[in-house]
PDB file of C-alpha atoms in Angstrom:
ATOM      1  CA  PRO A  28      45.616  65.242  92.193  1.00  0.00           C
ATOM      2  CA  TYR A  29      42.426  63.780  91.214  1.00  0.00           C
ATOM      3  CA  PRO A  30      38.959  64.389  92.656  1.00  0.00           C
ATOM      4  CA  THR A  31      37.756  61.855  95.137  1.00  0.00           C
ATOM      5  CA  THR A  32      34.098  60.912  96.522  1.00  0.00           C
ATOM      6  CA  LEU A  33      34.837  62.521  99.516  1.00  0.00           C
ATOM      7  CA  GLU A  34      35.316  66.119  97.743  1.00  0.00           C
ATOM      8  CA  LEU A  35      32.075  65.113  95.783  1.00  0.00           C
ATOM      9  CA  ILE A  36      30.228  64.372  99.141  1.00  0.00           C
ATOM     10  CA  LYS A  37      31.446  67.692 100.646  1.00  0.00           C
ATOM     11  CA  HIS A  38      30.276  69.697  97.406  1.00  0.00           C
ATOM     12  CA  LEU A  39      26.882  67.667  97.421  1.00  0.00           C
ATOM     13  CA  ARG A  40      26.480  69.049 101.136  1.00  0.00           C
ATOM     14  CA  ALA A  41      27.350  72.407 100.567  1.00  0.00           C
ATOM     15  CA  ILE A  42      24.546  73.009  98.172  1.00  0.00           C
ATOM     16  CA  ALA A  43      21.787  70.370  99.027  1.00  0.00           C
ATOM     17  CA  ALA A  44      18.772  71.660 101.368  1.00  0.00           C
ATOM     18  CA  PRO A  45      18.505  70.374 104.705  1.00  0.00           C
ATOM     19  CA  ASP A  46      15.840  68.125 103.642  1.00  0.00           C
ATOM     20  CA  TYR A  47      18.357  66.149 101.442  1.00  0.00           C
ATOM     21  CA  GLN A  48      21.617  65.918 103.975  1.00  0.00           C
ATOM     22  CA  GLY A  49      20.184  62.456 105.283  1.00  0.00           C
ATOM     23  CA  LEU A  50      19.472  61.318 101.786  1.00  0.00           C
ATOM     24  CA  ILE A  51      23.352  62.180 101.007  1.00  0.00           C
ATOM     25  CA  THR A  52      24.239  60.353 104.021  1.00  0.00           C
ATOM     26  CA  ASP A  53      22.094  57.109 103.342  1.00  0.00           C
ATOM     27  CA  TYR A  54      23.821  57.114  99.449  1.00  0.00           C
ATOM     28  CA  TRP A  55      27.180  57.916 100.076  1.00  0.00           C
ATOM     29  CA  ASP A  56      28.198  57.279 103.785  1.00  0.00           C
ATOM     30  CA  ARG A  57      26.772  54.193 104.773  1.00  0.00           C
ATOM     31  CA  ILE A  58      24.771  51.048 102.906  1.00  0.00           C
ATOM     32  CA  THR A  59      21.218  51.630 103.346  1.00  0.00           C
ATOM     33  CA  PHE A  60      18.276  49.693 101.809  1.00  0.00           C
ATOM     34  CA  TRP A  61      14.631  50.388 102.147  1.00  0.00           C
ATOM     35  CA  LYS A  62      11.581  48.264 102.137  1.00  0.00           C
ATOM     36  CA  LEU A  63       8.267  49.637 101.152  1.00  0.00           C
ATOM     37  CA  SER A  64       5.013  47.655 100.867  1.00  0.00           C
ATOM     38  CA  TYR A  65       1.281  48.276 101.333  1.00  0.00           C
ATOM     39  CA  GLY A  66       0.008  47.734 104.858  1.00  0.00           C
ATOM     40  CA  ASP A  67      -2.450  45.142 105.893  1.00  0.00           C
ATOM     41  CA  ALA A  68      -5.423  47.187 105.127  1.00  0.00           C
ATOM     42  CA  ASP A  69      -7.187  47.548 101.544  1.00  0.00           C
ATOM     43  CA  ILE A  70      -6.453  50.460  99.249  1.00  0.00           C
ATOM     44  CA  THR A  71      -9.934  52.037  98.832  1.00  0.00           C
ATOM     45  CA  VAL A  72     -11.108  54.486  95.884  1.00  0.00           C
ATOM     46  CA  GLU A  73     -14.221  56.279  96.638  1.00  0.00           C
ATOM     47  CA  GLY A  74     -16.183  59.209  94.932  1.00  0.00           C
ATOM     48  CA  ASN A  75     -16.149  62.753  96.661  1.00  0.00           C
ATOM     49  CA  ASP A  76     -18.195  65.677  96.655  1.00  0.00           C
ATOM     50  CA  THR A  77     -15.830  67.650  94.316  1.00  0.00           C
ATOM     51  CA  ASP A  78     -16.296  65.229  91.417  1.00  0.00           C
ATOM     52  CA  GLY A  79     -13.392  63.370  92.087  1.00  0.00           C
ATOM     53  CA  PHE A  80     -11.995  60.297  93.923  1.00  0.00           C
ATOM     54  CA  THR A  81     -10.372  60.165  97.377  1.00  0.00           C
ATOM     55  CA  VAL A  82      -7.783  57.012  97.428  1.00  0.00           C
ATOM     56  CA  THR A  83      -6.780  55.986 100.931  1.00  0.00           C
ATOM     57  CA  LEU A  84      -3.764  53.248 101.235  1.00  0.00           C
ATOM     58  CA  PRO A  85      -1.876  52.123 103.987  1.00  0.00           C
ATOM     59  CA  VAL A  86       1.945  52.121 103.664  1.00  0.00           C
ATOM     60  CA  SER A  87       4.654  50.400 105.481  1.00  0.00           C
ATOM     61  CA  VAL A  88       8.097  51.899 105.509  1.00  0.00           C
ATOM     62  CA  ASP A  89      11.374  50.779 106.842  1.00  0.00           C
ATOM     63  CA  LYS A  90      15.020  51.610 106.507  1.00  0.00           C
ATOM     64  CA  LEU A  91      17.978  48.975 106.878  1.00  0.00           C
ATOM     65  CA  ILE A  92      21.404  50.093 107.644  1.00  0.00           C
ATOM     66  CA  ALA A  93      24.060  47.383 106.752  1.00  0.00           C
ATOM     67  CA  ASP A  94      27.308  46.651 108.826  1.00  0.00           C
ATOM     68  CA  GLU A  95      30.228  47.235 106.356  1.00  0.00           C
ATOM     69  CA  LYS A  96      32.081  44.423 107.624  1.00  0.00           C
ATOM     70  CA  SER A  97      29.444  41.779 108.495  1.00  0.00           C
ATOM     71  CA  GLY A  98      26.768  42.931 106.108  1.00  0.00           C
ATOM     72  CA  LYS A  99      24.150  42.278 108.801  1.00  0.00           C
ATOM     73  CA  GLU A 100      21.351  44.725 108.242  1.00  0.00           C
ATOM     74  CA  THR A 101      19.606  46.692 110.962  1.00  0.00           C
ATOM     75  CA  SER A 102      16.481  48.745 111.021  1.00  0.00           C
ATOM     76  CA  VAL A 103      16.865  52.302 112.218  1.00  0.00           C
ATOM     77  CA  SER A 104      14.009  51.482 114.558  1.00  0.00           C
ATOM     78  CA  GLU A 105      16.689  49.396 116.442  1.00  0.00           C
ATOM     79  CA  ILE A 106      19.560  52.011 116.318  1.00  0.00           C
ATOM     80  CA  ASP A 107      19.870  55.114 118.971  1.00  0.00           C
ATOM     81  CA  GLY A 108      19.944  58.380 117.783  1.00  0.00           C
ATOM     82  CA  GLU A 109      18.362  57.217 114.254  1.00  0.00           C
ATOM     83  CA  GLU A 110      14.683  57.484 113.147  1.00  0.00           C
ATOM     84  CA  LEU A 111      12.401  57.199 109.773  1.00  0.00           C
ATOM     85  CA  ASN A 112      12.321  60.606 108.235  1.00  0.00           C
ATOM     86  CA  GLU A 113      11.640  59.300 104.539  1.00  0.00           C
ATOM     87  CA  TRP A 114      10.744  61.026 101.416  1.00  0.00           C
ATOM     88  CA  VAL A 115       8.811  58.754  99.214  1.00  0.00           C
ATOM     89  CA  GLU A 116       6.880  59.420  96.028  1.00  0.00           C
ATOM     90  CA  ILE A 117       3.598  57.764  95.173  1.00  0.00           C
ATOM     91  CA  GLY A 118       2.441  57.359  91.670  1.00  0.00           C
ATOM     92  CA  PHE A 119      -1.178  56.950  90.601  1.00  0.00           C
ATOM     93  CA  TYR A 120      -1.857  55.645  87.275  1.00  0.00           C
ATOM     94  CA  THR A 121      -4.767  55.358  84.932  1.00  0.00           C
ATOM     95  CA  GLN A 122      -3.246  52.042  83.213  1.00  0.00           C
ATOM     96  CA  ASP A 123      -0.824  49.439  84.462  1.00  0.00           C
ATOM     97  CA  PRO A 124       2.854  51.079  85.153  1.00  0.00           C
ATOM     98  CA  LYS A 125       4.470  47.803  84.211  1.00  0.00           C
ATOM     99  CA  GLU A 126       3.339  49.177  80.495  1.00  0.00           C
ATOM    100  CA  THR A 127       4.825  52.280  80.552  1.00  0.00           C
ATOM    101  CA  LEU A 128       7.747  51.801  82.716  1.00  0.00           C
ATOM    102  CA  GLY A 129       6.033  53.974  85.252  1.00  0.00           C
ATOM    103  CA  ASP A 130       6.648  57.364  83.465  1.00  0.00           C
ATOM    104  CA  GLU A 131       2.898  58.256  82.647  1.00  0.00           C
ATOM    105  CA  TRP A 132       1.301  58.855  85.836  1.00  0.00           C
ATOM    106  CA  LEU A 133      -1.963  60.633  86.546  1.00  0.00           C
ATOM    107  CA  SER A 134      -0.456  62.119  89.553  1.00  0.00           C
ATOM    108  CA  LEU A 135       2.910  61.670  91.411  1.00  0.00           C
ATOM    109  CA  GLU A 136       2.777  62.925  95.116  1.00  0.00           C
ATOM    110  CA  ARG A 137       6.135  63.050  97.294  1.00  0.00           C
ATOM    111  CA  ILE A 138       5.377  62.441 101.071  1.00  0.00           C
ATOM    112  CA  ASN A 139       7.426  62.366 104.251  1.00  0.00           C
ATOM    113  CA  LEU A 140       7.287  59.229 106.053  1.00  0.00           C
ATOM    114  CA  SER A 141       8.028  59.194 109.854  1.00  0.00           C
ATOM    115  CA  GLU A 142       6.148  56.245 110.976  1.00  0.00           C
ATOM    116  CA  ALA A 143       6.678  52.697 109.989  1.00  0.00           C
ATOM    117  CA  GLU A 144       2.925  52.258 109.454  1.00  0.00           C
ATOM    118  CA  THR A 145       0.894  55.054 107.855  1.00  0.00           C
ATOM    119  CA  GLU A 146      -2.593  55.618 106.192  1.00  0.00           C
ATOM    120  CA  LEU A 147      -2.616  58.146 103.417  1.00  0.00           C
ATOM    121  CA  SER A 148      -5.446  59.642 101.419  1.00  0.00           C
ATOM    122  CA  PHE A 149      -5.213  61.287  98.185  1.00  0.00           C
ATOM    123  CA  THR A 150      -7.612  63.529  96.137  1.00  0.00           C
ATOM    124  CA  MET A 151      -7.320  62.508  92.409  1.00  0.00           C
ATOM    125  CA  LYS A 152      -9.653  64.404  89.856  1.00  0.00           C
ATOM    126  CA  GLU A 153      -9.749  61.181  87.892  1.00  0.00           C
ATOM    127  CA  ARG A 154     -10.020  57.538  89.098  1.00  0.00           C
ATOM    128  CA  PRO A 155      -6.723  55.725  89.146  1.00  0.00           C
ATOM    129  CA  THR A 156      -6.405  51.980  88.404  1.00  0.00           C
ATOM    130  CA  HIS A 157      -2.888  51.602  89.723  1.00  0.00           C
ATOM    131  CA  VAL A 158      -0.750  53.114  92.600  1.00  0.00           C
ATOM    132  CA  LEU A 159       3.129  52.412  92.630  1.00  0.00           C
ATOM    133  CA  LEU A 160       5.371  53.141  95.657  1.00  0.00           C
ATOM    134  CA  ASP A 161       8.880  54.579  94.458  1.00  0.00           C
ATOM    135  CA  PRO A 162       8.006  55.043  90.857  1.00  0.00           C
ATOM    136  CA  ARG A 163      11.501  56.438  89.448  1.00  0.00           C
ATOM    137  CA  ARG A 164      13.407  54.029  92.071  1.00  0.00           C
ATOM    138  CA  LEU A 165      15.044  56.867  93.997  1.00  0.00           C
ATOM    139  CA  LEU A 166      15.191  54.617  97.140  1.00  0.00           C
ATOM    140  CA  ILE A 167      17.584  51.518  97.163  1.00  0.00           C
ATOM    141  CA  GLU A 168      15.265  48.424  97.708  1.00  0.00           C
ATOM    142  CA  ARG A 169      15.690  44.657  97.015  1.00  0.00           C
ATOM    143  CA  ASN A 170      12.115  43.847  96.523  1.00  0.00           C
ATOM    144  CA  VAL A 171      10.143  46.086  94.201  1.00  0.00           C
ATOM    145  CA  LYS A 172       7.562  43.844  93.062  1.00  0.00           C
ATOM    146  CA  ASP A 173       5.236  44.326  95.979  1.00  0.00           C
ATOM    147  CA  ASN A 174       5.330  48.265  95.146  1.00  0.00           C
ATOM    148  CA  VAL A 175       2.693  48.319  92.604  1.00  0.00           C
ATOM    149  CA  LYS A 176      -1.288  47.700  93.383  1.00  0.00           C
ATOM    150  CA  GLU A 177      -3.932  47.426  91.285  1.00  0.00           C
ATOM    151  CA  LEU A 178      -7.263  49.422  92.061  1.00  0.00           C
ATOM    152  CA  LYS A 179     -10.359  47.265  92.133  1.00  0.00           C
ATOM    153  CA  ASP A 180     -13.612  48.551  91.270  1.00  0.00           C
TER     154      ASP A 180
END
């Protein structure tokens, strides 16, 4: 008898922390896609009192679960018993991340998002030129082209 994915999932669940149980469900037990983008407000970069910079950005997140038979995608906000509880990485860069494949970040922040629209602030020692949502592509997303923003002076 050969091992199956069911056994793999059982072993993953046994060793994974509670924070990762939902991710195992999303990756292995159902068809899940995420939508990440910047909200309608502008991203701001301002000098602060500690000789650094404060970056404030709006973030929009949604998680869609697809029906296995019809393929119809439904937002978790429309499903009873489901809620947003997403760990998302945000990378800050001093050069265009497209040139470095997103590997050379100034700072990589991991945040938990539980609201569809959120405004976040981060303190940086150096002024970033770009910000990238989910730089390591940990979440399955169809449109990643809107995940990078150049920060204007």
